[in-house]
mmCIF file of C-alpha atoms and ligand atoms in Angstrom:
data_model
loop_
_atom_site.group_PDB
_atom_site.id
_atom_site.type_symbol
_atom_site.label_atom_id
_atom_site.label_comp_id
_atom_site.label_asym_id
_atom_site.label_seq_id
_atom_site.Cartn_x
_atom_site.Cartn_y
_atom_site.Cartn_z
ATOM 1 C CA UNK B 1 0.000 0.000 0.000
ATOM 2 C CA UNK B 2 1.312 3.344 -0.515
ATOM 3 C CA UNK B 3 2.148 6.104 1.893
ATOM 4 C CA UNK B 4 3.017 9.218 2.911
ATOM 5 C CA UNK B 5 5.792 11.249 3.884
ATOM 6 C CA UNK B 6 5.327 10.412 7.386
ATOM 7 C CA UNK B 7 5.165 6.629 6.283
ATOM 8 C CA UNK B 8 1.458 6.506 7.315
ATOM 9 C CA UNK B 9 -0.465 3.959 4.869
ATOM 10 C CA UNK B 10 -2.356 5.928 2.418
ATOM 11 C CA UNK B 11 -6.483 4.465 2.819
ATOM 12 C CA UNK B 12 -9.455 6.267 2.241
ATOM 13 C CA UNK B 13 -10.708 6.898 5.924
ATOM 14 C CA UNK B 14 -14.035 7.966 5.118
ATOM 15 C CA UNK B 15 -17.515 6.567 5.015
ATOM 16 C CA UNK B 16 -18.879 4.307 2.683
ATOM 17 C CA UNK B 17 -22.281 3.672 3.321
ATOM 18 C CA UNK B 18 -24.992 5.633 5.214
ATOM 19 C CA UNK B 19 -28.354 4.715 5.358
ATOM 20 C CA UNK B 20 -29.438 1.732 3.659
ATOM 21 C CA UNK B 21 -29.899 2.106 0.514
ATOM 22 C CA UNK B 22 -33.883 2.219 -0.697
ATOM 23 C CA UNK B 23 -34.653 -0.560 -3.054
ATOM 24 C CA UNK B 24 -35.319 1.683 -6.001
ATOM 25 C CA UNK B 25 -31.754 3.138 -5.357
ATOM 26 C CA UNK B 26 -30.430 -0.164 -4.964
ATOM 27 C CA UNK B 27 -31.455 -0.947 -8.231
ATOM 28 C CA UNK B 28 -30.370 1.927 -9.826
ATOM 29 C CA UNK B 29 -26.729 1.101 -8.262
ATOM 30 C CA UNK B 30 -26.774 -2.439 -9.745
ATOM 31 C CA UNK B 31 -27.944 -1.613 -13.019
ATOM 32 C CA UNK B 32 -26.431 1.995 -13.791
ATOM 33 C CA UNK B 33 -23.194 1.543 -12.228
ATOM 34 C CA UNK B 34 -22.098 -0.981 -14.801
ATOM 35 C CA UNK B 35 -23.040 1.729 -17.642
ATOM 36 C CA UNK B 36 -21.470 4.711 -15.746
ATOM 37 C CA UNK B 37 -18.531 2.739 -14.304
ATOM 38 C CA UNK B 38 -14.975 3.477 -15.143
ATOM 39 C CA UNK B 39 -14.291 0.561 -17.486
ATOM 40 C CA UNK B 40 -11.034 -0.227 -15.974
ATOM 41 C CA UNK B 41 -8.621 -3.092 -17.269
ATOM 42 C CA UNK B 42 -8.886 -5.958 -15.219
ATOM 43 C CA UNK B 43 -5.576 -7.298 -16.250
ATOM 44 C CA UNK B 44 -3.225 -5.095 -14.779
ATOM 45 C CA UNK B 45 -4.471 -2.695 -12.017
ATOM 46 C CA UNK B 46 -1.391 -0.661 -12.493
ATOM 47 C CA UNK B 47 -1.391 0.046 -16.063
ATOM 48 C CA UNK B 48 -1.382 3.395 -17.577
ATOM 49 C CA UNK B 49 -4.772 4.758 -18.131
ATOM 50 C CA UNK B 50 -5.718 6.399 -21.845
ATOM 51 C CA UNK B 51 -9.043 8.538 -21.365
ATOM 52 C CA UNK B 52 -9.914 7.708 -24.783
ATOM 53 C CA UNK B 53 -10.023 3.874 -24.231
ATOM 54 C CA UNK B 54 -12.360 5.111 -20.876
ATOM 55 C CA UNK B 55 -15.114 6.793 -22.594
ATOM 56 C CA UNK B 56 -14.712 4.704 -26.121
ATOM 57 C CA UNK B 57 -13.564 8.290 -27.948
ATOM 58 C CA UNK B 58 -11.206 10.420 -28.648
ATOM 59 C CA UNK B 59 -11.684 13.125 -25.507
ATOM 60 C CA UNK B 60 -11.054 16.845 -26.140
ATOM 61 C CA UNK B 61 -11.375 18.179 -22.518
ATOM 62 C CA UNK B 62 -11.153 16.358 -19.490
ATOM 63 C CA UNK B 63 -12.971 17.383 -16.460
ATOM 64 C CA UNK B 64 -12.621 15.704 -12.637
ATOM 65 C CA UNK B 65 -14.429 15.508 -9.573
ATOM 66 C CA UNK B 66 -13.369 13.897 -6.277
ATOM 67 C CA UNK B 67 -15.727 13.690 -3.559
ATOM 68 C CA UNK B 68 -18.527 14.390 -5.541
ATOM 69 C CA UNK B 69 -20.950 14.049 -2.694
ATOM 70 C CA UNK B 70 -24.847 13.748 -4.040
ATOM 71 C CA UNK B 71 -22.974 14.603 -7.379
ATOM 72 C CA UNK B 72 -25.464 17.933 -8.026
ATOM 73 C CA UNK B 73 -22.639 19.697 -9.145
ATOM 74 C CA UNK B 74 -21.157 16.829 -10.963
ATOM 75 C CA UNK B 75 -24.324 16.649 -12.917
ATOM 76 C CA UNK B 76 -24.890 20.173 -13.283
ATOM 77 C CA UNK B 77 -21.521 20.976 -14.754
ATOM 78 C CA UNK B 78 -21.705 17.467 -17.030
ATOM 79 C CA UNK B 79 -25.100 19.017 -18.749
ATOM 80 C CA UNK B 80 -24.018 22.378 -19.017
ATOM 81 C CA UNK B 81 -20.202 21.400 -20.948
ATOM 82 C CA UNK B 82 -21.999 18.498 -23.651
ATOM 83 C CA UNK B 83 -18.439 18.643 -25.137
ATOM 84 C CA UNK B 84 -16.365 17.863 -22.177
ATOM 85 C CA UNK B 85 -15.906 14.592 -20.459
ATOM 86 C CA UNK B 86 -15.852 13.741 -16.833
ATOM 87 C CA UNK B 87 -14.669 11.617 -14.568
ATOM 88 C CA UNK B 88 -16.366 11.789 -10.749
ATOM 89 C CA UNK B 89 -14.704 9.637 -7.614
ATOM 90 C CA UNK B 90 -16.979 8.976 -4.611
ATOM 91 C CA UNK B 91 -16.882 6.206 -2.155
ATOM 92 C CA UNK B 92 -20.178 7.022 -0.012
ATOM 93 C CA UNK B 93 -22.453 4.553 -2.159
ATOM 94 C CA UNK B 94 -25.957 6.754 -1.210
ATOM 95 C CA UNK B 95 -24.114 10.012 -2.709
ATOM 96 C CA UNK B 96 -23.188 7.501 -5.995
ATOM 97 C CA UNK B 97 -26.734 6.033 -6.075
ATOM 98 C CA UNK B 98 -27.648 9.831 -5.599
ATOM 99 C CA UNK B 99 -25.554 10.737 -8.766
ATOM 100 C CA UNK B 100 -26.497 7.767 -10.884
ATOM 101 C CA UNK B 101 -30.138 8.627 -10.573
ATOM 102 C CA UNK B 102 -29.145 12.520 -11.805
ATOM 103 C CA UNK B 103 -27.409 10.813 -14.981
ATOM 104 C CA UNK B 104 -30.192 8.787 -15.746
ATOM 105 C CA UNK B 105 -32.301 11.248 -15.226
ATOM 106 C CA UNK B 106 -30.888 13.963 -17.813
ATOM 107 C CA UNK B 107 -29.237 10.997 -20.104
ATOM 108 C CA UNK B 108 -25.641 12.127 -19.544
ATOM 109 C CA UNK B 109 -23.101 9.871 -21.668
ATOM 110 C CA UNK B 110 -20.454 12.269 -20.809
ATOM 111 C CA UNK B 111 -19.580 11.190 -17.213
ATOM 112 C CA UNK B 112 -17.917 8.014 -16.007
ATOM 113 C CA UNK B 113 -18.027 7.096 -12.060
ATOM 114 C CA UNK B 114 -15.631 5.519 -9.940
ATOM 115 C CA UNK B 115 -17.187 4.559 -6.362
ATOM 116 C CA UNK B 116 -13.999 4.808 -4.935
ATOM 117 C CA UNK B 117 -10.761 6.750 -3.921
ATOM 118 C CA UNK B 118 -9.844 8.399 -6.210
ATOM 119 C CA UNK B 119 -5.954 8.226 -5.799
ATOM 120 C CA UNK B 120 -4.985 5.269 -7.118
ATOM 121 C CA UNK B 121 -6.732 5.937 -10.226
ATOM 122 C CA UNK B 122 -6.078 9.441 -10.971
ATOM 123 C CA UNK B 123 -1.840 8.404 -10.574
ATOM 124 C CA UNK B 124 -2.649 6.244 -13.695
ATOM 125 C CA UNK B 125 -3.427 9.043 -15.883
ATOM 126 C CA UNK B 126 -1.550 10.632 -18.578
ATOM 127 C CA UNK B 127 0.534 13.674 -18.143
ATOM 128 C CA UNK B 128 -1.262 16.574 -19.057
ATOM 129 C CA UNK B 129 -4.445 15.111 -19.720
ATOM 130 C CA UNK B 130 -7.030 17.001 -17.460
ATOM 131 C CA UNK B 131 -8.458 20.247 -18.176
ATOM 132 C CA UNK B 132 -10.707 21.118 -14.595
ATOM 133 C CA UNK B 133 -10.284 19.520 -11.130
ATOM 134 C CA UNK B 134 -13.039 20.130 -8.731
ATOM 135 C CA UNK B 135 -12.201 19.211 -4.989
ATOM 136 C CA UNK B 136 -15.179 20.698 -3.449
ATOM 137 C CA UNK B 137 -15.676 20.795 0.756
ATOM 138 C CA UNK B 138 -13.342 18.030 0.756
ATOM 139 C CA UNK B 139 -13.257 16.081 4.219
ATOM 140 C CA UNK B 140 -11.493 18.711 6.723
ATOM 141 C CA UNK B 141 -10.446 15.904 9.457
ATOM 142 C CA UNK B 142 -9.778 19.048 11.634
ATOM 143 C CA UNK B 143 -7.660 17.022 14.332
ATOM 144 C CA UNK B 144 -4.209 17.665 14.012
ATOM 145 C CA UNK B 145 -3.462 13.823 14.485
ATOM 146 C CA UNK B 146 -5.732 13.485 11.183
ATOM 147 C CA UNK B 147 -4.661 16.176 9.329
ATOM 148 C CA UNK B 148 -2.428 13.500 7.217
ATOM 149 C CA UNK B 149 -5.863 11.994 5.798
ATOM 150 C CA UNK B 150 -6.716 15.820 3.928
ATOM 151 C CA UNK B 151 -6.707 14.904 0.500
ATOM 152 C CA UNK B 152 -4.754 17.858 -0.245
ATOM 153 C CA UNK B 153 -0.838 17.067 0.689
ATOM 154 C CA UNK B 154 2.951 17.642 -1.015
ATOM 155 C CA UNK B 155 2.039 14.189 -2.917
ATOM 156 C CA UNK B 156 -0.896 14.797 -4.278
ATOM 157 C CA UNK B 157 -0.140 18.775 -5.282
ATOM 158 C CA UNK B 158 2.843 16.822 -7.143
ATOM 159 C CA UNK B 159 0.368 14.709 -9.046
ATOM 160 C CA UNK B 160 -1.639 17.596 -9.948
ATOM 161 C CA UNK B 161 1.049 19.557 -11.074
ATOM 162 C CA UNK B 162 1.747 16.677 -13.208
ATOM 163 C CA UNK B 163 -1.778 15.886 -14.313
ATOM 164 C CA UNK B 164 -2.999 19.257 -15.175
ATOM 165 C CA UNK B 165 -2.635 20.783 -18.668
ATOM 166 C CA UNK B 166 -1.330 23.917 -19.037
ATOM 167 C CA UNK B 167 -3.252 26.812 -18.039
ATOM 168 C CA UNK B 168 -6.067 23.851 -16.563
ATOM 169 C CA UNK B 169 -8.197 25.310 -13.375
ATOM 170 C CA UNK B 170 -7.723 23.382 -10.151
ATOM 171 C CA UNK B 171 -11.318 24.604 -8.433
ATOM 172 C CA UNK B 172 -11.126 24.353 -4.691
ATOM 173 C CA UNK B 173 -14.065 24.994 -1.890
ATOM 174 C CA UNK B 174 -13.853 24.798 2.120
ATOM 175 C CA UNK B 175 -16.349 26.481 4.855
ATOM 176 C CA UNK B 176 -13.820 25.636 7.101
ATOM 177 C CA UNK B 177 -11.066 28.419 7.696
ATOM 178 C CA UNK B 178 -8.271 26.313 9.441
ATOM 179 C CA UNK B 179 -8.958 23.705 6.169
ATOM 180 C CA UNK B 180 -9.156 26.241 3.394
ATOM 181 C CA UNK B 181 -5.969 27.864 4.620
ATOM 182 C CA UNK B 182 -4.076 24.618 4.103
ATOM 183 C CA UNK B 183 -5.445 24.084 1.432
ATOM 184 C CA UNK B 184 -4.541 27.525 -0.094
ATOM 185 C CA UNK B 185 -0.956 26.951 1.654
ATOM 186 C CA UNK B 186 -0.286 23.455 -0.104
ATOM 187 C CA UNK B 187 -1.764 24.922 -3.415
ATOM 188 C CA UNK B 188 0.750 28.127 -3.463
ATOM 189 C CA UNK B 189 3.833 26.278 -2.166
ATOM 190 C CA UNK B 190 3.661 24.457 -5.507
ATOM 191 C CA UNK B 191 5.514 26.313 -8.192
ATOM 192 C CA UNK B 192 2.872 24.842 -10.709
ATOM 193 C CA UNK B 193 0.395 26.613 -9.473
ATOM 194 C CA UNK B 194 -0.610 30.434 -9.867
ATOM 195 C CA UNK B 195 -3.675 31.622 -7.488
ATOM 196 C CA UNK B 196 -6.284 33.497 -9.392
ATOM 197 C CA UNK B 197 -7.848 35.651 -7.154
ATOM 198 C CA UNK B 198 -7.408 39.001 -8.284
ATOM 199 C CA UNK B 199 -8.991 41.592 -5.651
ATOM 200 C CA UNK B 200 -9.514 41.420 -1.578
ATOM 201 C CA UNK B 201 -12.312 38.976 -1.003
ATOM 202 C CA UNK B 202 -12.648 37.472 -4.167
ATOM 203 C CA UNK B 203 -12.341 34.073 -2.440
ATOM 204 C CA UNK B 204 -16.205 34.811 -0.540
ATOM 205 C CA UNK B 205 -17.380 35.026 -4.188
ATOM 206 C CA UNK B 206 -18.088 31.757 -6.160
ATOM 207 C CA UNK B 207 -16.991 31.658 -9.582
ATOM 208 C CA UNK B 208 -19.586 33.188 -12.014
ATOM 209 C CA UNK B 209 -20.445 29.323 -13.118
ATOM 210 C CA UNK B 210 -20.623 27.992 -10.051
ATOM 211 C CA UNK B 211 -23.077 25.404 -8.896
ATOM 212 C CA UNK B 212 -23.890 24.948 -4.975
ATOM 213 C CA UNK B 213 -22.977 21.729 -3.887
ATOM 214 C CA UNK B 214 -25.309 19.749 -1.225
ATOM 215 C CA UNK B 215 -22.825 20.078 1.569
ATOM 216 C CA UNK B 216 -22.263 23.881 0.342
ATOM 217 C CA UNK B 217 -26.186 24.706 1.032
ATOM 218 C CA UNK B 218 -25.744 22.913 4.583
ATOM 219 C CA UNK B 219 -23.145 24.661 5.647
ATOM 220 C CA UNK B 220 -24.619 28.415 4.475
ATOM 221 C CA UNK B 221 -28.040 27.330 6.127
ATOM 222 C CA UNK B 222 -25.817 26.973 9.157
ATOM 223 C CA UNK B 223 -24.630 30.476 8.528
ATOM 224 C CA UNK B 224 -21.113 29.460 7.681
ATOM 225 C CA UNK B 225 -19.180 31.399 4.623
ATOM 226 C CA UNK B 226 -17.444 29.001 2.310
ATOM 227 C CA UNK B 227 -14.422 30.091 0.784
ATOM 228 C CA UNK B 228 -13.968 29.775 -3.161
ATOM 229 C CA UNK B 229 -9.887 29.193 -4.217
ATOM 230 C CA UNK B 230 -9.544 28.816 -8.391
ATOM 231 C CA UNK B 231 -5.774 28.366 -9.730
ATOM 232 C CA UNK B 232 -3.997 28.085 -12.799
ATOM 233 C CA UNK B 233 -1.097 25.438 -13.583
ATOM 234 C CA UNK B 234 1.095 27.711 -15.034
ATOM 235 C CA UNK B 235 2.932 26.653 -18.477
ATOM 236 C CA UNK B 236 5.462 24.044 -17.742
ATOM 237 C CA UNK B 237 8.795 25.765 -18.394
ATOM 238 C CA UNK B 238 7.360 28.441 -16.726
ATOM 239 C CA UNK B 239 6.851 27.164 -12.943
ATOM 240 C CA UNK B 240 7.675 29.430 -10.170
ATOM 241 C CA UNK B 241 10.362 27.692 -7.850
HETATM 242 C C1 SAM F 1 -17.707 16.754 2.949
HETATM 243 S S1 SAM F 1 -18.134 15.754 1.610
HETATM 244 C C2 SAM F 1 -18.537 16.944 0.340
HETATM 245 C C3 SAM F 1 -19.265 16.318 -0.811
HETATM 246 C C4 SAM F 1 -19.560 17.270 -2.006
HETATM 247 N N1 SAM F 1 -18.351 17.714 -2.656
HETATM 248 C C5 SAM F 1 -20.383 18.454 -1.563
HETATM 249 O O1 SAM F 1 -19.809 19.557 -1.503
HETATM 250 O O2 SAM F 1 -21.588 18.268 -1.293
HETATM 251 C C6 SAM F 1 -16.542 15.146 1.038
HETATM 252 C C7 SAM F 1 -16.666 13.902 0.163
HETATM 253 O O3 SAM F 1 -15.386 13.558 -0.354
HETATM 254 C C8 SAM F 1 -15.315 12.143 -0.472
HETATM 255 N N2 SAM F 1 -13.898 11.766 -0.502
HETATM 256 C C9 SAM F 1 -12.997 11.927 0.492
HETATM 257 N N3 SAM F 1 -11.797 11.454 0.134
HETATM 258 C C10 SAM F 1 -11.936 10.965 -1.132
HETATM 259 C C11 SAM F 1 -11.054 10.320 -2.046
HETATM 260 N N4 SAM F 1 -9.775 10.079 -1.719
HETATM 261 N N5 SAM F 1 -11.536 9.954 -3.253
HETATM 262 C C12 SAM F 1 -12.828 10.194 -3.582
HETATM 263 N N6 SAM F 1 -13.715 10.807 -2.746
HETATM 264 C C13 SAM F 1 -13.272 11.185 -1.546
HETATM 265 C C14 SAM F 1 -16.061 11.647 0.762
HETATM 266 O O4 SAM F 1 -16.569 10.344 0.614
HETATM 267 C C15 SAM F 1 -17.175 12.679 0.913
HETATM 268 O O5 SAM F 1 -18.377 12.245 0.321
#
């Protein structure tokens, strides 16, 4: 299993099931899932991964989610880019089944799911390949002894850096202060990365696309203010060490 710098074991620590599943959703899991599913090689689960053999075409834009939660954004953004692809990671099997019925519902073709961390798959991607990465209210595991299970660390701002095209958004959301700072912290240190917020308190606004997430409306109905973080992998060549 791979780790960290601090040698702990890297695992997804979250939940994976909440209620049980209703029947209807249940269904929808068995049956849609296969359709939806990343259609990864069972061969060799460490191969290289070609986005064109995922979605059976040549793909112009690439577009990821992790942690998509009920997947209303996922969907949202999926119907309102026809032309892009996207791939959305989510272990919690009620916010998949949640997701699945959205796709069915508005006959998406251009997402794929994977109902689980998203890690290992995302490190078998091309260079270069992805165009938009949403990490949106990401876990905060606010105890410093957990602060290793954030999804956002040194290893996985390297594989961004790596994964990102040039000039490709990295689209990041927190209500939590303590989180969003490390997050913005992590993000900066990178010299791949350029932060595009361009007057004082640009990161209360959303973007002008933006699309509330389910966890998003929870927390402002609790009268928390989410922050909003967009950045820019800067051209390689022209990283800022
Ligand atoms: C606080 S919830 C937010 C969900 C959604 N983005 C929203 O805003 O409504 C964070 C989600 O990230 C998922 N998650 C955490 N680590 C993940 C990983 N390594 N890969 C994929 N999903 C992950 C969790 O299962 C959880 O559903």
């Amino acid at each position: 299993m791979a780790s960290d710098e601090d040698g702990h074991a890297r695992k997804f620590y979250g939940r994976r099931r909440g209620r049980r599943l209703r029947p209807w959703r249940e269904q929808l899991f068995d049956e849609a899932l296969p359709r939806y599913g990343l259609p990864l090689p069972e061969e060799d689960a460490a191969a290289p991964l070609d986005p064109a053999a995922l979605f059976g075409e040549p793909v112009d834009a690439l577009w990821i989610e992790v942690g998509f939660g009920g997947g209303e954004h996922l969907a949202a953004q999926a119907k309102a880019h026809a032309q892009a692809r996207f791939i959305g990671f989510e272990p919690f099997v009620n916010g998949v089944a949640s997701l699945l019925r959205y796709l069915e519902e508005a006959r998406l073709g251009n997402v794929r799911v994977h109902a689980d961390d998203a890690r290992p798959v995302l490190e078998r991607l091309p260079d270069a390949s992805v165009d938009r990465f949403f990490l949106l209210f990401p876990d905060p595991w606010l105890k410093k002894r957990h602060h290793f299970r954030r999804f956002i660390q040194p290893e996985t701002m390297a594989l961004l850096a790596r994964l990102l095209k040039d000039g490709a958004e990295l689209r990041i959301a927190s209500d939590d202060m303590g989180v969003a700072r490390w997050m913005l912290a992590h993000v900066t240190e990178h010299p791949a990365f350029e932060w595009l917020a361009r007057r004082p308190g640009d990161w209360r606004e959303p973007p002008a696309d933006w699309v509330q997430t389910r966890y998003e409306g929870k927390a402002l109905a609790q009268g928390r203010r989410p922050v909003y973080l967009r950045f820019r992998r800067r051209p390689r060549g022209q990283d800022v060490g």
